[in-house]
Backbone as JSON Lines, residues from 0, in Angstrom:
{"i":0,"aa":"M","n":[62.16,-16.22,3.47],"ca":[62.97,-16.91,2.11],"c":[63.92,-15.77,2.61]}
{"i":1,"aa":"R","n":[65.17,-15.21,2.45],"ca":[66.08,-14.13,2.38],"c":[66.95,-14.71,0.98]}
{"i":2,"aa":"L","n":[66.62,-13.28,0.13],"ca":[66.92,-13.28,-0.94],"c":[68.65,-13.36,-1.07]}
{"i":3,"aa":"L","n":[69.08,-12.96,-0.09],"ca":[70.99,-13.02,-0.43],"c":[71.69,-14.58,0.96]}
{"i":4,"aa":"P","n":[72.21,-14.75,0.42],"ca":[73.28,-15.85,1.43],"c":[73.29,-14.78,3.15]}
{"i":5,"aa":"R","n":[73.58,-15.75,3.64],"ca":[73.62,-15.44,5.38],"c":[75.18,-15.23,6.19]}
{"i":6,"aa":"S","n":[75.79,-16.06,5.1],"ca":[77.35,-16.91,5.65],"c":[78.31,-16.68,4.43]}
{"i":7,"aa":"L","n":[79.55,-16.86,5.2],"ca":[80.74,-16.56,3.72],"c":[80.32,-17.73,3.31]}
{"i":8,"aa":"S","n":[80.19,-19.41,4.05],"ca":[79.93,-20.61,3.09],"c":[79.01,-20.35,2.53]}
{"i":9,"aa":"G","n":[77.69,-20.11,2.54],"ca":[76.66,-19.72,2.08],"c":[77.1,-18.73,0.6]}
{"i":10,"aa":"W","n":[78.0,-18.27,0.74],"ca":[78.23,-17.06,-0.43],"c":[78.57,-18.29,-1.65]}
{"i":11,"aa":"T","n":[79.88,-19.18,-0.96],"ca":[80.92,-19.85,-1.35],"c":[79.62,-20.89,-2.83]}
{"i":12,"aa":"I","n":[78.69,-21.57,-1.65],"ca":[77.79,-22.2,-2.51],"c":[77.17,-21.16,-3.53]}
{"i":13,"aa":"A","n":[76.65,-20.76,-3.16],"ca":[75.82,-19.69,-4.1],"c":[76.32,-19.14,-5.52]}
{"i":14,"aa":"V","n":[77.84,-19.43,-4.84],"ca":[78.62,-18.48,-6.61],"c":[78.78,-19.94,-7.21]}
{"i":15,"aa":"F","n":[78.85,-20.4,-6.82],"ca":[79.31,-21.87,-6.96],"c":[77.81,-22.73,-8.41]}
{"i":16,"aa":"G","n":[77.11,-21.85,-7.52],"ca":[75.23,-22.56,-7.68],"c":[75.19,-21.73,-8.93]}
{"i":17,"aa":"L","n":[75.71,-20.52,-8.92],"ca":[74.84,-19.56,-10.16],"c":[76.09,-20.05,-11.34]}
{"i":18,"aa":"L","n":[77.18,-20.02,-11.45],"ca":[78.14,-20.43,-12.15],"c":[77.26,-21.79,-12.9]}
{"i":19,"aa":"A","n":[76.7,-22.79,-11.83],"ca":[76.29,-24.01,-12.73],"c":[75.28,-24.25,-12.83]}
{"i":20,"aa":"A","n":[74.27,-23.46,-12.46],"ca":[73.24,-22.67,-13.73],"c":[73.8,-22.2,-14.56]}
{"i":21,"aa":"T","n":[74.55,-21.19,-14.83],"ca":[74.38,-20.49,-16.04],"c":[75.24,-20.87,-17.27]}
{"i":22,"aa":"L","n":[76.21,-22.23,-16.53],"ca":[76.84,-23.04,-17.4],"c":[76.07,-24.14,-17.94]}
{"i":23,"aa":"G","n":[74.67,-24.22,-17.35],"ca":[74.28,-25.32,-17.73],"c":[73.12,-24.99,-18.72]}
{"i":24,"aa":"A","n":[72.55,-24.01,-18.46],"ca":[71.65,-22.77,-19.61],"c":[72.75,-22.51,-20.72]}
{"i":25,"aa":"V","n":[73.9,-22.5,-20.89],"ca":[74.76,-22.3,-21.76],"c":[74.89,-23.19,-22.93]}
{"i":26,"aa":"G","n":[75.0,-24.53,-22.39],"ca":[74.6,-25.77,-22.79],"c":[73.47,-26.26,-23.2]}
{"i":27,"aa":"L","n":[72.36,-26.1,-23.28],"ca":[71.02,-25.74,-23.43],"c":[71.11,-25.03,-24.59]}
{"i":28,"aa":"I","n":[71.48,-23.62,-24.23],"ca":[71.33,-23.19,-25.41],"c":[72.07,-22.75,-26.26]}
{"i":29,"aa":"A","n":[73.63,-23.08,-26.47],"ca":[74.21,-22.79,-27.43],"c":[75.42,-23.78,-27.11]}
{"i":30,"aa":"P","n":[74.97,-25.36,-27.17],"ca":[76.28,-26.62,-27.13],"c":[77.68,-26.53,-27.42]}
{"i":31,"aa":"D","n":[77.81,-25.37,-28.55],"ca":[79.09,-25.22,-29.22],"c":[79.65,-24.62,-28.46]}
{"i":32,"aa":"V","n":[79.13,-23.28,-27.85],"ca":[79.92,-22.3,-26.99],"c":[80.3,-23.09,-25.58]}
{"i":33,"aa":"L","n":[79.73,-23.95,-25.16],"ca":[80.06,-24.7,-23.76],"c":[80.86,-25.6,-24.22]}
{"i":34,"aa":"L","n":[81.17,-26.42,-25.46],"ca":[82.1,-27.54,-25.94],"c":[83.52,-26.52,-25.95]}
{"i":35,"aa":"T","n":[83.38,-25.39,-26.69],"ca":[84.52,-24.54,-26.77],"c":[85.65,-24.45,-25.5]}
{"i":36,"aa":"L","n":[84.08,-23.97,-24.53],"ca":[85.1,-22.99,-23.34],"c":[85.85,-24.49,-22.57]}
{"i":37,"aa":"M","n":[85.23,-25.92,-22.67],"ca":[85.63,-26.71,-21.89],"c":[86.96,-27.54,-22.78]}
{"i":38,"aa":"G","n":[87.43,-26.95,-24.39],"ca":[88.04,-27.74,-24.92],"c":[87.47,-28.6,-25.88]}
{"i":39,"aa":"F","n":[86.53,-29.07,-26.01],"ca":[86.1,-30.11,-27.14],"c":[85.74,-29.5,-28.17]}
{"i":40,"aa":"A","n":[85.79,-28.1,-28.43],"ca":[85.27,-27.66,-29.97],"c":[85.43,-29.26,-31.33]}
{"i":41,"aa":"T","n":[84.9,-28.6,-32.34],"ca":[84.8,-29.07,-33.35],"c":[85.56,-28.27,-34.77]}
{"i":42,"aa":"P","n":[86.29,-28.5,-35.65],"ca":[87.56,-27.68,-36.48],"c":[86.56,-26.71,-37.26]}
{"i":43,"aa":"A","n":[86.6,-25.85,-36.89],"ca":[85.19,-25.23,-38.3],"c":[84.43,-25.66,-39.69]}
{"i":44,"aa":"G","n":[83.65,-25.71,-39.82],"ca":[83.48,-25.62,-40.61],"c":[82.87,-27.3,-40.87]}
{"i":45,"aa":"S","n":[83.26,-27.99,-40.04],"ca":[83.65,-29.67,-40.26],"c":[81.72,-29.71,-39.36]}
{"i":46,"aa":"R","n":[81.37,-30.93,-39.36],"ca":[80.31,-31.27,-38.97],"c":[80.32,-33.16,-38.06]}
{"i":47,"aa":"R","n":[79.58,-33.11,-37.39],"ca":[79.44,-34.46,-36.5],"c":[79.31,-35.45,-37.43]}
{"i":48,"aa":"A","n":[79.65,-36.78,-36.68],"ca":[79.32,-37.91,-37.85],"c":[78.04,-38.5,-37.02]}
{"i":49,"aa":"Q","n":[76.57,-39.12,-37.93],"ca":[75.69,-39.53,-37.38],"c":[75.44,-39.97,-36.17]}
{"i":50,"aa":"E","n":[76.81,-41.09,-35.39],"ca":[76.66,-42.03,-34.53],"c":[77.5,-41.03,-33.31]}
{"i":51,"aa":"D","n":[77.74,-39.51,-33.83],"ca":[78.23,-39.56,-32.94],"c":[77.31,-37.9,-31.59]}
{"i":52,"aa":"H","n":[77.56,-38.76,-30.81],"ca":[76.22,-38.57,-29.85],"c":[76.56,-37.15,-28.66]}
{"i":53,"aa":"T","n":[77.22,-36.64,-28.89],"ca":[77.65,-35.44,-28.15],"c":[76.48,-35.06,-27.59]}
{"i":54,"aa":"P","n":[76.12,-33.88,-28.87],"ca":[74.49,-33.31,-28.51],"c":[73.91,-33.72,-27.36]}
{"i":55,"aa":"V","n":[73.82,-34.96,-27.13],"ca":[72.32,-35.47,-27.18],"c":[73.38,-35.19,-24.76]}
{"i":56,"aa":"L","n":[74.48,-36.11,-24.29],"ca":[75.18,-35.52,-23.71],"c":[75.62,-34.46,-23.03]}
{"i":57,"aa":"V","n":[75.97,-33.36,-23.9],"ca":[75.71,-32.25,-23.43],"c":[74.51,-31.55,-22.82]}
{"i":58,"aa":"T","n":[73.12,-31.88,-23.71],"ca":[72.01,-31.97,-23.33],"c":[72.02,-32.06,-22.06]}
{"i":59,"aa":"A","n":[72.29,-33.61,-21.84],"ca":[71.73,-34.33,-20.46],"c":[72.59,-33.79,-19.36]}
{"i":60,"aa":"S","n":[73.82,-33.55,-19.55],"ca":[74.97,-32.51,-18.71],"c":[74.69,-31.42,-18.61]}
{"i":61,"aa":"S","n":[74.47,-30.51,-18.96],"ca":[73.55,-29.18,-19.54],"c":[72.68,-29.45,-18.33]}
{"i":62,"aa":"M","n":[71.45,-29.48,-18.65],"ca":[70.08,-29.84,-17.83],"c":[70.73,-30.15,-16.46]}
{"i":63,"aa":"A","n":[71.56,-31.44,-16.09],"ca":[72.04,-31.79,-14.42],"c":[72.69,-30.38,-14.75]}
{"i":64,"aa":"A","n":[73.1,-29.38,-14.49],"ca":[74.03,-28.42,-14.23],"c":[73.25,-27.67,-13.61]}
{"i":65,"aa":"L","n":[72.16,-27.02,-14.67],"ca":[71.48,-26.31,-14.26],"c":[70.23,-27.08,-13.26]}
{"i":66,"aa":"N","n":[70.09,-27.83,-13.23],"ca":[69.39,-28.31,-11.89],"c":[70.55,-28.4,-10.39]}
{"i":67,"aa":"M","n":[71.52,-28.51,-10.39],"ca":[72.38,-28.52,-9.23],"c":[72.28,-27.36,-9.38]}
{"i":68,"aa":"G","n":[73.0,-26.35,-10.62],"ca":[73.01,-24.97,-9.45],"c":[71.66,-24.32,-8.34]}
{"i":69,"aa":"V","n":[70.28,-24.76,-9.13],"ca":[69.33,-24.11,-8.51],"c":[69.26,-24.76,-6.78]}
{"i":70,"aa":"Y","n":[69.59,-26.16,-7.17],"ca":[69.54,-26.92,-5.96],"c":[70.48,-26.13,-5.16]}
{"i":71,"aa":"Y","n":[71.89,-25.55,-5.33],"ca":[72.78,-25.04,-4.54],"c":[72.39,-23.38,-4.29]}
{"i":72,"aa":"V","n":[71.87,-22.74,-4.84],"ca":[71.13,-21.12,-4.95],"c":[69.99,-21.3,-3.63]}
{"i":73,"aa":"L","n":[69.54,-22.09,-3.72],"ca":[68.67,-22.3,-2.85],"c":[68.76,-22.74,-1.52]}
{"i":74,"aa":"A","n":[69.63,-23.52,-1.5],"ca":[70.39,-23.9,-0.54],"c":[71.27,-23.06,0.47]}
{"i":75,"aa":"A","n":[71.54,-22.06,-0.01],"ca":[72.83,-20.98,-0.18],"c":[71.6,-19.87,0.33]}
{"i":76,"aa":"R","n":[70.49,-19.63,0.02],"ca":[69.57,-18.96,0.5],"c":[68.49,-19.37,1.8]}
{"i":77,"aa":"T","n":[69.13,-20.64,2.38],"ca":[68.05,-21.2,3.76],"c":[69.45,-21.73,4.4]}
{"i":78,"aa":"D","n":[70.86,-21.4,4.14],"ca":[71.88,-21.72,4.9],"c":[72.25,-23.13,5.86]}
{"i":79,"aa":"W","n":[71.64,-23.72,4.74],"ca":[71.8,-25.21,4.85],"c":[73.37,-25.63,5.59]}
{"i":80,"aa":"K","n":[73.76,-25.47,6.14],"ca":[74.84,-25.63,6.07],"c":[75.07,-27.59,6.0]}
{"i":81,"aa":"P","n":[74.29,-28.12,6.86],"ca":[74.55,-29.98,6.61],"c":[75.1,-29.97,4.54]}
{"i":82,"aa":"F","n":[73.82,-29.59,3.7],"ca":[74.16,-29.79,2.5],"c":[75.34,-29.21,1.87]}
{"i":83,"aa":"F","n":[76.05,-27.98,3.19],"ca":[76.69,-27.22,2.71],"c":[78.25,-28.29,2.31]}
{"i":84,"aa":"R","n":[78.33,-28.47,4.17],"ca":[79.21,-30.19,4.32],"c":[79.39,-31.21,3.27]}
{"i":85,"aa":"W","n":[78.31,-31.79,3.01],"ca":[78.19,-32.59,2.05],"c":[78.29,-32.5,0.54]}
{"i":86,"aa":"T","n":[78.3,-31.27,-0.05],"ca":[79.22,-30.76,-0.79],"c":[80.48,-30.75,-1.05]}
{"i":87,"aa":"V","n":[81.11,-30.97,-0.31],"ca":[82.73,-30.54,-0.24],"c":[83.51,-31.91,-0.63]}
{"i":88,"aa":"P","n":[83.19,-33.29,0.07],"ca":[83.58,-34.59,-0.68],"c":[83.48,-35.16,-1.48]}
{"i":89,"aa":"F","n":[82.27,-34.27,-2.52],"ca":[82.08,-34.61,-3.58],"c":[82.15,-34.04,-4.19]}
{"i":90,"aa":"R","n":[82.43,-32.94,-3.89],"ca":[83.29,-31.45,-5.25],"c":[84.6,-31.96,-5.33]}
{"i":91,"aa":"L","n":[85.35,-32.4,-4.34],"ca":[86.77,-32.82,-5.05],"c":[87.36,-34.08,-5.26]}
{"i":92,"aa":"L","n":[85.94,-34.33,-5.09],"ca":[85.85,-36.31,-5.47],"c":[85.29,-35.94,-7.46]}
{"i":93,"aa":"T","n":[85.31,-35.2,-7.66],"ca":[84.59,-34.39,-9.22],"c":[86.27,-34.13,-9.29]}
{"i":94,"aa":"C","n":[86.79,-32.84,-8.31],"ca":[88.1,-32.29,-9.46],"c":[89.0,-34.06,-9.64]}
{"i":95,"aa":"A","n":[88.84,-34.54,-8.47],"ca":[89.41,-35.6,-9.0],"c":[89.35,-36.57,-10.27]}
{"i":96,"aa":"V","n":[88.39,-36.92,-10.2],"ca":[87.83,-37.87,-11.24],"c":[88.14,-36.77,-12.85]}
{"i":97,"aa":"F","n":[88.12,-35.65,-12.66],"ca":[87.8,-34.97,-14.27],"c":[89.5,-34.73,-14.49]}
{"i":98,"aa":"T","n":[90.32,-34.64,-12.96],"ca":[91.52,-34.28,-13.67],"c":[92.28,-35.81,-14.01]}
{"i":99,"aa":"L","n":[91.89,-36.83,-13.66],"ca":[92.21,-38.0,-13.84],"c":[92.42,-38.39,-15.48]}
{"i":100,"aa":"A","n":[90.54,-37.61,-15.89],"ca":[90.28,-37.39,-17.22],"c":[91.19,-37.3,-17.9]}
{"i":101,"aa":"V","n":[91.94,-36.24,-17.57],"ca":[92.99,-35.07,-18.24],"c":[94.11,-36.19,-18.21]}
{"i":102,"aa":"I","n":[94.66,-36.42,-17.08],"ca":[95.72,-37.05,-16.98],"c":[95.84,-38.48,-18.2]}
{"i":103,"aa":"A","n":[95.45,-39.35,-18.55],"ca":[94.6,-40.68,-18.82],"c":[94.53,-40.24,-20.01]}
{"i":104,"aa":"G","n":[94.39,-39.0,-21.05],"ca":[94.22,-38.87,-21.81],"c":[92.61,-38.85,-22.51]}
{"i":105,"aa":"R","n":[91.54,-39.26,-21.58],"ca":[90.13,-39.14,-21.8],"c":[89.67,-37.54,-22.27]}
{"i":106,"aa":"A","n":[90.41,-36.75,-21.52],"ca":[89.3,-35.44,-22.04],"c":[90.77,-34.12,-22.31]}
{"i":107,"aa":"P","n":[90.52,-32.97,-23.06],"ca":[91.46,-32.4,-23.62],"c":[91.64,-31.43,-22.25]}
{"i":108,"aa":"T","n":[93.11,-30.78,-21.78],"ca":[93.75,-30.25,-21.05],"c":[92.53,-29.1,-20.33]}
{"i":109,"aa":"A","n":[92.12,-28.38,-21.94],"ca":[91.35,-27.35,-21.32],"c":[90.56,-27.87,-19.72]}
{"i":110,"aa":"F","n":[90.07,-29.01,-20.16],"ca":[89.19,-29.63,-19.27],"c":[89.54,-29.46,-18.07]}
{"i":111,"aa":"L","n":[90.65,-29.49,-17.7],"ca":[91.31,-28.95,-16.22],"c":[90.83,-27.99,-15.34]}
{"i":112,"aa":"G","n":[90.65,-27.08,-16.48],"ca":[89.71,-26.21,-15.37],"c":[87.99,-26.19,-14.73]}
{"i":113,"aa":"V","n":[87.17,-27.44,-15.14],"ca":[86.82,-27.43,-14.46],"c":[86.69,-28.49,-13.61]}
{"i":114,"aa":"G","n":[87.74,-29.49,-13.05],"ca":[88.05,-29.88,-12.13],"c":[88.47,-29.62,-11.27]}
{"i":115,"aa":"L","n":[89.39,-28.11,-11.65],"ca":[89.97,-27.32,-10.9],"c":[88.8,-26.01,-9.85]}
{"i":116,"aa":"W","n":[87.69,-25.89,-10.94],"ca":[86.78,-25.4,-9.93],"c":[85.96,-26.03,-9.25]}
{"i":117,"aa":"E","n":[86.12,-27.25,-9.67],"ca":[85.23,-27.65,-8.62],"c":[86.37,-28.12,-6.91]}
{"i":118,"aa":"G","n":[87.63,-28.68,-7.83],"ca":[88.56,-28.71,-6.59],"c":[88.58,-27.12,-5.73]}
{"i":119,"aa":"L","n":[88.8,-26.01,-6.2],"ca":[88.46,-24.68,-5.51],"c":[87.44,-24.21,-4.78]}
{"i":120,"aa":"G","n":[86.47,-24.61,-5.77],"ca":[85.17,-24.14,-4.82],"c":[84.84,-24.83,-3.76]}
{"i":121,"aa":"A","n":[85.68,-26.24,-4.01],"ca":[85.07,-26.95,-1.99],"c":[86.16,-26.42,-1.65]}
{"i":122,"aa":"L","n":[87.29,-26.52,-1.67],"ca":[88.18,-25.53,-0.74],"c":[87.62,-24.58,-0.03]}
{"i":123,"aa":"A","n":[87.41,-23.89,-1.15],"ca":[86.46,-22.58,-0.19],"c":[85.35,-22.69,0.53]}
{"i":124,"aa":"T","n":[84.94,-23.78,0.1],"ca":[83.46,-23.84,0.88],"c":[84.04,-24.72,2.44]}
{"i":125,"aa":"A","n":[85.24,-25.48,2.03],"ca":[85.52,-26.1,3.65],"c":[86.04,-24.71,4.26]}
{"i":126,"aa":"A","n":[87.42,-24.15,3.84],"ca":[87.32,-23.01,4.87],"c":[86.49,-22.01,5.09]}
{"i":127,"aa":"A","n":[85.07,-22.12,4.56],"ca":[84.39,-20.78,4.98],"c":[84.05,-21.72,6.31]}
{"i":128,"aa":"L","n":[83.49,-22.85,6.17],"ca":[82.78,-24.09,7.7],"c":[84.02,-23.76,8.45]}
{"i":129,"aa":"R","n":[84.83,-24.47,8.37],"ca":[85.8,-23.78,9.53],"c":[85.65,-22.41,10.16]}
{"i":130,"aa":"H","n":[86.14,-21.56,9.64],"ca":[86.33,-19.86,9.67],"c":[84.96,-20.21,10.71]}
{"i":131,"aa":"E","n":[83.76,-20.31,10.12],"ca":[82.34,-20.14,10.21],"c":[82.86,-20.55,11.59]}
{"i":132,"aa":"R","n":[83.04,-21.79,11.95],"ca":[82.71,-22.85,13.11],"c":[83.75,-22.19,14.58]}
{"i":133,"aa":"R","n":[84.93,-21.96,13.78],"ca":[85.91,-21.58,14.8],"c":[85.1,-20.13,15.3]}
{"i":134,"aa":"H","n":[84.63,-19.14,14.64],"ca":[84.14,-17.56,15.32],"c":[82.92,-17.74,15.99]}
{"i":135,"aa":"S","n":[81.89,-18.69,15.24],"ca":[81.09,-19.51,16.34],"c":[80.5,-18.82,17.61]}
{"i":136,"aa":"G","n":[81.57,-18.55,18.76],"ca":[81.4,-19.25,19.87],"c":[81.55,-17.74,20.36]}
{"i":137,"aa":"R","n":[82.49,-16.73,19.49],"ca":[82.54,-14.97,19.67],"c":[81.34,-14.11,19.45]}
{"i":138,"aa":"R","n":[80.64,-14.69,18.55],"ca":[79.45,-14.41,18.11],"c":[78.62,-14.03,19.46]}
{"i":139,"aa":"C","n":[77.96,-13.15,20.21],"ca":[77.24,-12.69,21.35],"c":[77.99,-11.87,22.46]}
{"i":140,"aa":"G","n":[79.27,-11.25,22.05],"ca":[80.32,-10.97,22.8],"c":[81.0,-11.9,23.62]}
{"i":141,"aa":"R","n":[81.09,-13.22,23.58],"ca":[81.9,-14.46,24.15],"c":[83.3,-14.67,23.91]}
{"i":142,"aa":"R","n":[84.18,-14.99,24.64],"ca":[85.18,-15.41,24.03],"c":[85.42,-16.67,24.33]}
{"i":143,"aa":"R","n":[86.35,-17.57,23.77],"ca":[86.62,-18.97,24.09],"c":[87.08,-19.36,25.19]}
{"i":144,"aa":"G","n":[86.92,-19.88,25.69],"ca":[87.26,-20.44,27.24],"c":[86.96,-19.97,28.33]}
{"i":145,"aa":"L","n":[85.67,-18.77,28.35],"ca":[84.99,-18.26,29.5],"c":[83.45,-18.74,29.22]}
{"i":146,"aa":"P","n":[83.36,-19.14,30.42],"ca":[82.27,-19.53,30.93],"c":[80.96,-18.22,29.67]}
{"i":147,"aa":"P","n":[79.57,-18.19,30.08],"ca":[78.87,-17.58,29.69],"c":[78.72,-16.74,30.62]}
{"i":148,"aa":"S","n":[78.12,-15.61,30.49],"ca":[78.01,-14.8,31.51],"c":[76.65,-15.23,32.12]}
{"i":149,"aa":"P","n":[76.56,-15.52,33.56],"ca":[75.55,-15.58,34.21],"c":[74.03,-14.09,33.39]}
{"i":150,"aa":"H","n":[73.85,-13.44,33.19],"ca":[72.84,-12.52,33.08],"c":[72.77,-12.84,31.17]}
{"i":151,"aa":"G","n":[73.14,-13.97,30.83],"ca":[73.04,-13.82,29.19],"c":[74.02,-12.97,28.04]}
{"i":152,"aa":"P","n":[73.49,-13.51,26.85],"ca":[74.36,-12.19,26.22],"c":[73.97,-11.34,25.99]}
{"i":153,"aa":"R","n":[74.82,-10.09,25.67],"ca":[74.96,-8.68,25.88],"c":[74.83,-8.28,24.5]}
């Protein structure tokens, strides 16, 4: 198995995976840092109420992000294009849900960054896949519209 991605789309998936795994690890090790990054910080010196289950939710979502990040990195290393394609609509859905959470007042404005990260990453992967599909016929010296040489690729 290769260490680095083989394609542009693989790089978009690898970067997303590394960021997800890193932020997942941060959430497990220092949950308050992650909460601050996403705009959910509590005022300095205050304590959470006993019935506040925020730490449990941060632990669960951080573990999921760490796992997901590892899956993305492994998919990038094997250049698993069907996986890349499937991530695009679901990452766009995540972008929409997170953005609507901010608009509806269910999440702070800083959380919009998480939605934008998902959406922009999905668009980058979609663009890379499209670019690769359009240019795949140009490998081996072939040009679009011309039949392959009877002597094979050069």
